[in-house]
mmCIF file of C-alpha atoms in Angstrom:
data_model
loop_
_atom_site.group_PDB
_atom_site.id
_atom_site.type_symbol
_atom_site.label_atom_id
_atom_site.label_comp_id
_atom_site.label_asym_id
_atom_site.label_seq_id
_atom_site.Cartn_x
_atom_site.Cartn_y
_atom_site.Cartn_z
ATOM 1 C CA UNK A 1 58.495 -14.277 30.383
ATOM 2 C CA UNK A 2 55.982 -14.997 27.650
ATOM 3 C CA UNK A 3 53.337 -17.611 28.401
ATOM 4 C CA UNK A 4 53.214 -20.924 26.579
ATOM 5 C CA UNK A 5 50.037 -19.799 24.786
ATOM 6 C CA UNK A 6 51.752 -16.635 23.535
ATOM 7 C CA UNK A 7 54.736 -18.584 22.244
ATOM 8 C CA UNK A 8 52.541 -21.192 20.543
ATOM 9 C CA UNK A 9 50.489 -18.414 18.941
ATOM 10 C CA UNK A 10 53.658 -16.672 17.762
ATOM 11 C CA UNK A 11 55.124 -19.885 16.362
ATOM 12 C CA UNK A 12 51.890 -20.801 14.556
ATOM 13 C CA UNK A 13 51.418 -17.317 13.098
ATOM 14 C CA UNK A 14 54.936 -17.192 11.685
ATOM 15 C CA UNK A 15 54.833 -20.789 10.473
ATOM 16 C CA UNK A 16 51.648 -20.173 8.504
ATOM 17 C CA UNK A 17 52.813 -16.874 7.001
ATOM 18 C CA UNK A 18 56.230 -18.237 6.026
ATOM 19 C CA UNK A 19 54.608 -21.433 4.663
ATOM 20 C CA UNK A 20 57.556 -23.876 4.247
ATOM 21 C CA UNK A 21 55.579 -26.562 2.316
ATOM 22 C CA UNK A 22 54.309 -23.962 -0.139
ATOM 23 C CA UNK A 23 57.798 -22.607 -0.808
ATOM 24 C CA UNK A 24 59.368 -26.022 -1.430
ATOM 25 C CA UNK A 25 58.197 -26.447 -5.065
ATOM 26 C CA UNK A 26 59.012 -22.795 -5.858
ATOM 27 C CA UNK A 27 62.513 -23.309 -4.477
ATOM 28 C CA UNK A 28 62.932 -26.276 -6.804
ATOM 29 C CA UNK A 29 61.991 -24.070 -9.749
ATOM 30 C CA UNK A 30 64.360 -21.304 -8.656
ATOM 31 C CA UNK A 31 67.307 -23.683 -8.300
ATOM 32 C CA UNK A 32 66.628 -25.737 -11.417
ATOM 33 C CA UNK A 33 69.911 -26.985 -12.872
ATOM 34 C CA UNK A 34 71.841 -26.599 -9.613
ATOM 35 C CA UNK A 35 73.611 -29.432 -7.864
ATOM 36 C CA UNK A 36 72.500 -30.603 -4.397
ATOM 37 C CA UNK A 37 75.457 -28.749 -2.855
ATOM 38 C CA UNK A 38 74.563 -25.506 -4.607
ATOM 39 C CA UNK A 39 70.934 -25.832 -3.527
ATOM 40 C CA UNK A 40 72.095 -26.341 0.046
ATOM 41 C CA UNK A 41 74.168 -23.131 -0.096
ATOM 42 C CA UNK A 42 71.257 -21.140 -1.529
ATOM 43 C CA UNK A 43 68.824 -22.543 1.075
ATOM 44 C CA UNK A 44 71.197 -21.835 3.982
ATOM 45 C CA UNK A 45 72.061 -18.319 2.837
ATOM 46 C CA UNK A 46 68.433 -17.445 2.122
ATOM 47 C CA UNK A 47 67.273 -18.701 5.525
ATOM 48 C CA UNK A 48 70.009 -16.800 7.393
ATOM 49 C CA UNK A 49 69.259 -13.558 5.543
ATOM 50 C CA UNK A 50 65.530 -13.977 6.199
ATOM 51 C CA UNK A 51 66.243 -14.498 9.919
ATOM 52 C CA UNK A 52 68.296 -11.277 10.041
ATOM 53 C CA UNK A 53 65.494 -9.342 8.333
ATOM 54 C CA UNK A 54 62.793 -10.652 10.690
ATOM 55 C CA UNK A 55 65.027 -10.224 13.745
ATOM 56 C CA UNK A 56 65.602 -6.555 12.895
ATOM 57 C CA UNK A 57 61.849 -5.971 12.628
ATOM 58 C CA UNK A 58 61.253 -7.910 15.863
ATOM 59 C CA UNK A 59 63.729 -5.718 17.755
ATOM 60 C CA UNK A 60 63.186 -2.326 16.153
ATOM 61 C CA UNK A 61 59.851 -2.478 14.305
ATOM 62 C CA UNK A 62 57.814 -1.149 17.236
ATOM 63 C CA UNK A 63 60.295 1.711 17.742
ATOM 64 C CA UNK A 64 59.954 2.710 14.099
ATOM 65 C CA UNK A 65 56.161 2.733 14.495
ATOM 66 C CA UNK A 66 56.529 4.975 17.542
ATOM 67 C CA UNK A 67 58.691 7.439 15.611
ATOM 68 C CA UNK A 68 56.061 7.529 12.863
ATOM 69 C CA UNK A 69 53.329 8.101 15.431
ATOM 70 C CA UNK A 70 51.559 4.813 14.677
ATOM 71 C CA UNK A 71 50.056 3.076 17.686
ATOM 72 C CA UNK A 72 50.484 -0.675 18.079
ATOM 73 C CA UNK A 73 46.687 -0.950 18.120
ATOM 74 C CA UNK A 74 46.419 0.678 14.700
ATOM 75 C CA UNK A 75 49.181 -1.527 13.351
ATOM 76 C CA UNK A 76 47.472 -4.625 14.725
ATOM 77 C CA UNK A 77 44.339 -3.706 12.792
ATOM 78 C CA UNK A 78 46.277 -3.001 9.580
ATOM 79 C CA UNK A 79 48.503 -6.043 9.995
ATOM 80 C CA UNK A 80 45.527 -8.256 10.790
ATOM 81 C CA UNK A 81 43.776 -7.117 7.615
ATOM 82 C CA UNK A 82 46.934 -7.792 5.589
ATOM 83 C CA UNK A 83 47.276 -11.271 7.082
ATOM 84 C CA UNK A 84 43.590 -11.892 6.376
ATOM 85 C CA UNK A 85 44.184 -11.020 2.718
ATOM 86 C CA UNK A 86 47.092 -13.471 2.601
ATOM 87 C CA UNK A 87 44.829 -16.100 4.180
ATOM 88 C CA UNK A 88 42.207 -15.361 1.506
ATOM 89 C CA UNK A 89 44.848 -15.881 -1.186
ATOM 90 C CA UNK A 90 45.920 -19.165 0.398
ATOM 91 C CA UNK A 91 42.374 -20.541 0.590
ATOM 92 C CA UNK A 92 41.613 -19.598 -3.020
ATOM 93 C CA UNK A 93 45.080 -20.537 -4.393
ATOM 94 C CA UNK A 94 46.072 -16.997 -5.325
ATOM 95 C CA UNK A 95 49.192 -16.741 -3.158
ATOM 96 C CA UNK A 96 51.001 -19.651 -4.827
ATOM 97 C CA UNK A 97 50.417 -18.120 -8.263
ATOM 98 C CA UNK A 98 51.811 -14.779 -7.070
ATOM 99 C CA UNK A 99 54.903 -16.422 -5.572
ATOM 100 C CA UNK A 100 55.557 -18.327 -8.787
ATOM 101 C CA UNK A 101 55.296 -15.108 -10.830
ATOM 102 C CA UNK A 102 57.724 -13.416 -8.420
ATOM 103 C CA UNK A 103 60.244 -16.223 -8.864
ATOM 104 C CA UNK A 104 59.926 -16.112 -12.661
ATOM 105 C CA UNK A 105 60.607 -12.366 -12.741
ATOM 106 C CA UNK A 106 63.628 -12.804 -10.495
ATOM 107 C CA UNK A 107 65.181 -15.466 -12.719
ATOM 108 C CA UNK A 108 64.980 -13.207 -15.760
ATOM 109 C CA UNK A 109 66.274 -10.047 -14.039
ATOM 110 C CA UNK A 110 68.860 -11.314 -11.561
ATOM 111 C CA UNK A 111 71.782 -13.638 -11.813
ATOM 112 C CA UNK A 112 71.079 -17.074 -10.395
ATOM 113 C CA UNK A 113 73.830 -16.662 -7.778
ATOM 114 C CA UNK A 114 71.829 -13.882 -6.118
ATOM 115 C CA UNK A 115 68.521 -15.736 -5.759
ATOM 116 C CA UNK A 116 69.265 -16.510 -2.100
ATOM 117 C CA UNK A 117 68.775 -12.794 -1.407
ATOM 118 C CA UNK A 118 66.071 -12.043 -3.984
ATOM 119 C CA UNK A 119 63.553 -13.536 -4.263
ATOM 120 C CA UNK A 120 64.178 -16.341 -1.723
ATOM 121 C CA UNK A 121 64.966 -14.402 1.467
ATOM 122 C CA UNK A 122 62.964 -11.351 0.404
ATOM 123 C CA UNK A 123 60.084 -11.471 -0.413
ATOM 124 C CA UNK A 124 59.360 -15.216 -0.505
ATOM 125 C CA UNK A 125 60.429 -16.098 3.061
ATOM 126 C CA UNK A 126 60.514 -12.725 4.837
ATOM 127 C CA UNK A 127 57.623 -11.249 2.897
ATOM 128 C CA UNK A 128 55.131 -8.540 3.904
ATOM 129 C CA UNK A 129 52.999 -11.042 5.823
ATOM 130 C CA UNK A 130 55.907 -12.428 7.866
ATOM 131 C CA UNK A 131 57.277 -8.934 8.560
ATOM 132 C CA UNK A 132 53.850 -7.650 9.646
ATOM 133 C CA UNK A 133 53.309 -10.694 11.838
ATOM 134 C CA UNK A 134 56.742 -10.229 13.433
ATOM 135 C CA UNK A 135 56.048 -6.578 14.326
ATOM 136 C CA UNK A 136 52.613 -7.498 15.674
ATOM 137 C CA UNK A 137 54.056 -10.257 17.833
ATOM 138 C CA UNK A 138 56.874 -8.010 19.049
ATOM 139 C CA UNK A 139 54.276 -5.464 20.149
ATOM 140 C CA UNK A 140 52.656 -8.036 22.415
ATOM 141 C CA UNK A 141 56.036 -9.173 23.785
ATOM 142 C CA UNK A 142 57.607 -5.907 24.983
ATOM 143 C CA UNK A 143 60.229 -7.011 27.522
ATOM 144 C CA UNK A 144 63.788 -7.948 26.582
ATOM 145 C CA UNK A 145 63.290 -11.529 27.774
ATOM 146 C CA UNK A 146 60.109 -11.879 25.710
ATOM 147 C CA UNK A 147 61.845 -10.411 22.656
ATOM 148 C CA UNK A 148 64.622 -12.962 23.105
ATOM 149 C CA UNK A 149 61.978 -15.685 23.200
ATOM 150 C CA UNK A 150 60.471 -14.262 19.998
ATOM 151 C CA UNK A 151 63.873 -14.427 18.312
ATOM 152 C CA UNK A 152 64.076 -18.100 19.310
ATOM 153 C CA UNK A 153 60.605 -18.659 17.808
ATOM 154 C CA UNK A 154 61.708 -16.946 14.569
ATOM 155 C CA UNK A 155 64.874 -19.048 14.487
ATOM 156 C CA UNK A 156 62.826 -22.225 15.017
ATOM 157 C CA UNK A 157 60.539 -21.341 12.129
ATOM 158 C CA UNK A 158 63.411 -20.596 9.799
ATOM 159 C CA UNK A 159 65.121 -23.819 10.824
ATOM 160 C CA UNK A 160 61.983 -25.640 9.696
ATOM 161 C CA UNK A 161 62.070 -23.541 6.521
ATOM 162 C CA UNK A 162 65.672 -24.598 5.902
ATOM 163 C CA UNK A 163 64.797 -28.267 6.422
ATOM 164 C CA UNK A 164 61.860 -27.938 4.013
ATOM 165 C CA UNK A 165 64.125 -26.395 1.375
ATOM 166 C CA UNK A 166 66.799 -29.068 1.818
ATOM 167 C CA UNK A 167 64.237 -31.848 1.324
ATOM 168 C CA UNK A 168 62.176 -29.867 -1.184
ATOM 169 C CA UNK A 169 62.307 -32.550 -3.866
ATOM 170 C CA UNK A 170 61.123 -35.283 -1.485
ATOM 171 C CA UNK A 171 58.520 -33.009 0.128
ATOM 172 C CA UNK A 172 57.106 -32.070 -3.263
ATOM 173 C CA UNK A 173 56.800 -35.715 -4.270
ATOM 174 C CA UNK A 174 55.260 -36.659 -0.910
ATOM 175 C CA UNK A 175 52.567 -33.976 -0.895
ATOM 176 C CA UNK A 176 51.797 -33.887 -4.590
ATOM 177 C CA UNK A 177 49.448 -31.325 -6.117
ATOM 178 C CA UNK A 178 46.443 -32.461 -4.075
ATOM 179 C CA UNK A 179 48.350 -32.579 -0.791
ATOM 180 C CA UNK A 180 49.758 -29.078 -1.306
ATOM 181 C CA UNK A 181 46.310 -27.716 -2.127
ATOM 182 C CA UNK A 182 44.740 -29.250 0.983
ATOM 183 C CA UNK A 183 47.564 -28.126 3.268
ATOM 184 C CA UNK A 184 47.589 -24.583 1.853
ATOM 185 C CA UNK A 185 43.849 -24.186 2.354
ATOM 186 C CA UNK A 186 44.027 -25.560 5.896
ATOM 187 C CA UNK A 187 46.832 -23.165 6.812
ATOM 188 C CA UNK A 188 44.878 -20.349 5.181
ATOM 189 C CA UNK A 189 41.855 -20.954 7.410
ATOM 190 C CA UNK A 190 44.097 -20.996 10.506
ATOM 191 C CA UNK A 191 45.775 -17.757 9.408
ATOM 192 C CA UNK A 192 42.372 -16.127 8.825
ATOM 193 C CA UNK A 193 41.383 -16.891 12.421
ATOM 194 C CA UNK A 194 44.701 -15.535 13.740
ATOM 195 C CA UNK A 195 44.293 -12.405 11.588
ATOM 196 C CA UNK A 196 40.788 -11.825 12.934
ATOM 197 C CA UNK A 197 42.165 -12.052 16.481
ATOM 198 C CA UNK A 198 44.838 -9.454 15.647
ATOM 199 C CA UNK A 199 42.108 -7.093 14.399
ATOM 200 C CA UNK A 200 39.994 -7.652 17.522
ATOM 201 C CA UNK A 201 43.004 -7.007 19.782
ATOM 202 C CA UNK A 202 43.870 -3.917 17.734
ATOM 203 C CA UNK A 203 40.370 -2.477 18.049
ATOM 204 C CA UNK A 204 40.417 -3.083 21.812
ATOM 205 C CA UNK A 205 43.809 -1.411 22.152
ATOM 206 C CA UNK A 206 42.842 1.531 19.925
ATOM 207 C CA UNK A 207 39.631 2.113 21.876
ATOM 208 C CA UNK A 208 41.305 1.400 25.232
ATOM 209 C CA UNK A 209 38.897 -1.481 25.892
ATOM 210 C CA UNK A 210 40.193 -3.989 28.429
#
């Protein structure tokens, strides 16, 4: 059984990397011209697909690393550095610009009916940061019971993501430009601290330091 601290850490890490408030305005842009019912279908399908992607990495990501000969300590260091870069982008408003460019490319290259898969589920929801975080968390929760708890944490995060997408128009009006900027920077600082902890844990594991 995972401790309450482990579960809270896992929930916070995934929540910050998935970033529901930050995706809400991008979702509105992606689904421009759709009815409320169509938006609901896109949001539901995208969230379910993202859950499947993250669940697969939670269950089998560590095994894949083992086959490749990558230790969990090394991956914690690499994943922590990647999450730190995402945190840097969030604090300095680079990540939102990149997400918006991704959505614009997708609209021009893919039919609007497929946006639930690309770019909503992948890479906007289940992006490199969320996938890396999931594998890192799975490495610290090795038992079957703990993995089941991690799946529940992932499901809880994506349920919040779904709610944020369904109320995206109201959430965007409520936060406004200033509110989104403040929230994004705050989450970025939290993610930076979590990323630093992943690196520290990775160095300890790699050097066999207790």
